[in-house]
Each structure stands twice: as C-alpha cells, then as structure tokens.
Amino acid sequence: MREIDLDALRFEIRGARYQRGIRCIYNDRHKGTVREILDCNVRVSGSYEASADEQPRLVEVETIEILKQPEKQMDLL
C-alpha cells in the first residue's frame, strides 16, 4: 500500500496482480489501522465496483489485514 488520503478517507492498493491500482474507501472505524498500513502488503475485503474489463476499481472497505510489514530501514544519520 503506497498512497493514503487521510482527509478523503481513501487509499490505493498497487501490486502485480492487477495492471492498475485499486482505490479503496474506508470509514472512521478504520482510521487507526490505515495509519499503520503505509508500505505494508495488505488484503482488504468489502463490496466493490468493477471496470469494463471486470477488474475491481473501487472497494468499499469492510476489513483490512496486514500481510507483511515493511522492511526496517537503517537511519542514515
């Protein structure tokens, strides 16, 4: 997960499985979790809208699961 808009309550998932990103909208109960998922591999579930090629394009998030935490980076200073 690489992009979060905290004001608009949405984020975008990108990955090898889909050719383009999938926009996700969430509600207030996910605010704490969303702050933790930047740079993580995640799985979301919920209802979605599909594009003309039947690929998910927008998900209304019901659950968020962190699959993998980001690699720890060393401080440069």
Coordinates of C-alpha atoms in Angstrom, one line a residue:
M1 CA 0.0 0.0 0.0
R2 CA 1.7 3.2 -1.2
E3 CA -0.8 6.0 -1.1
I4 CA -3.3 7.3 1.6
D5 CA -5.5 10.4 1.6
L6 CA -6.5 10.8 5.3
D7 CA -8.8 13.7 4.6
A8 CA -10.8 11.9 1.8
L9 CA -10.8 8.6 3.7
R10 CA -9.3 6.6 0.8
F11 CA -6.2 4.8 -0.2
E12 CA -4.9 3.0 -3.2
I13 CA -3.5 -0.6 -3.5
R14 CA -1.0 -1.4 -6.1
G15 CA 0.5 -4.8 -7.0
A16 CA 1.5 -7.3 -9.6
R17 CA -1.9 -9.0 -9.6
Y18 CA -3.7 -6.0 -11.1
Q19 CA -2.5 -3.9 -14.0
R20 CA -3.6 -0.7 -12.3
G21 CA -4.2 0.4 -8.7
I22 CA -7.4 -0.2 -6.9
R23 CA -8.9 2.7 -5.0
C24 CA -10.3 1.9 -1.6
I25 CA -12.7 4.0 0.5
Y26 CA -13.0 3.4 4.3
N27 CA -15.0 4.8 7.2
D28 CA -14.0 6.2 10.6
R29 CA -13.6 2.8 12.3
H30 CA -10.5 2.1 10.1
K31 CA -8.7 5.4 10.7
G32 CA -6.3 3.9 13.2
T33 CA -5.5 0.9 11.1
V34 CA -5.0 2.9 7.9
R35 CA -2.2 5.0 9.5
E36 CA -0.3 1.7 10.1
I37 CA -0.5 0.2 6.6
L38 CA 1.7 2.5 4.6
D39 CA 4.3 0.4 2.8
C40 CA 2.7 -2.8 4.0
N41 CA 1.4 -5.6 2.0
V42 CA -2.3 -5.7 2.8
R43 CA -5.5 -7.6 2.0
V44 CA -8.8 -5.7 2.0
S45 CA -12.3 -7.1 1.7
G46 CA -15.6 -5.4 1.0
S47 CA -18.0 -4.6 -1.8
Y48 CA -16.5 -3.3 -5.0
E49 CA -17.3 -1.7 -8.4
A50 CA -15.7 -3.3 -11.4
S51 CA -14.4 -1.5 -14.6
A52 CA -15.5 -2.6 -18.1
D53 CA -12.8 -5.3 -18.1
E54 CA -14.3 -6.7 -14.8
Q55 CA -11.3 -5.8 -12.7
P56 CA -12.0 -4.2 -9.3
R57 CA -11.6 -0.4 -9.5
L58 CA -13.2 0.8 -6.2
V59 CA -13.6 -1.1 -2.9
E60 CA -15.7 0.0 0.0
V61 CA -13.6 -1.5 2.7
E62 CA -15.1 -3.8 5.4
T63 CA -11.8 -5.4 6.7
I64 CA -8.1 -4.6 6.4
E65 CA -5.5 -7.3 7.1
I66 CA -1.7 -6.6 7.2
L67 CA 0.0 -9.5 5.4
K68 CA 3.6 -8.2 5.6
Q69 CA 5.2 -5.3 7.4
P70 CA 7.7 -3.1 5.5
E71 CA 11.4 -3.9 5.8
K72 CA 13.1 -2.0 8.5
Q73 CA 15.4 0.7 7.1
M74 CA 18.6 1.9 8.8
D75 CA 18.9 5.6 9.8
L76 CA 21.4 7.5 7.6
L77 CA 22.3 9.9 10.3

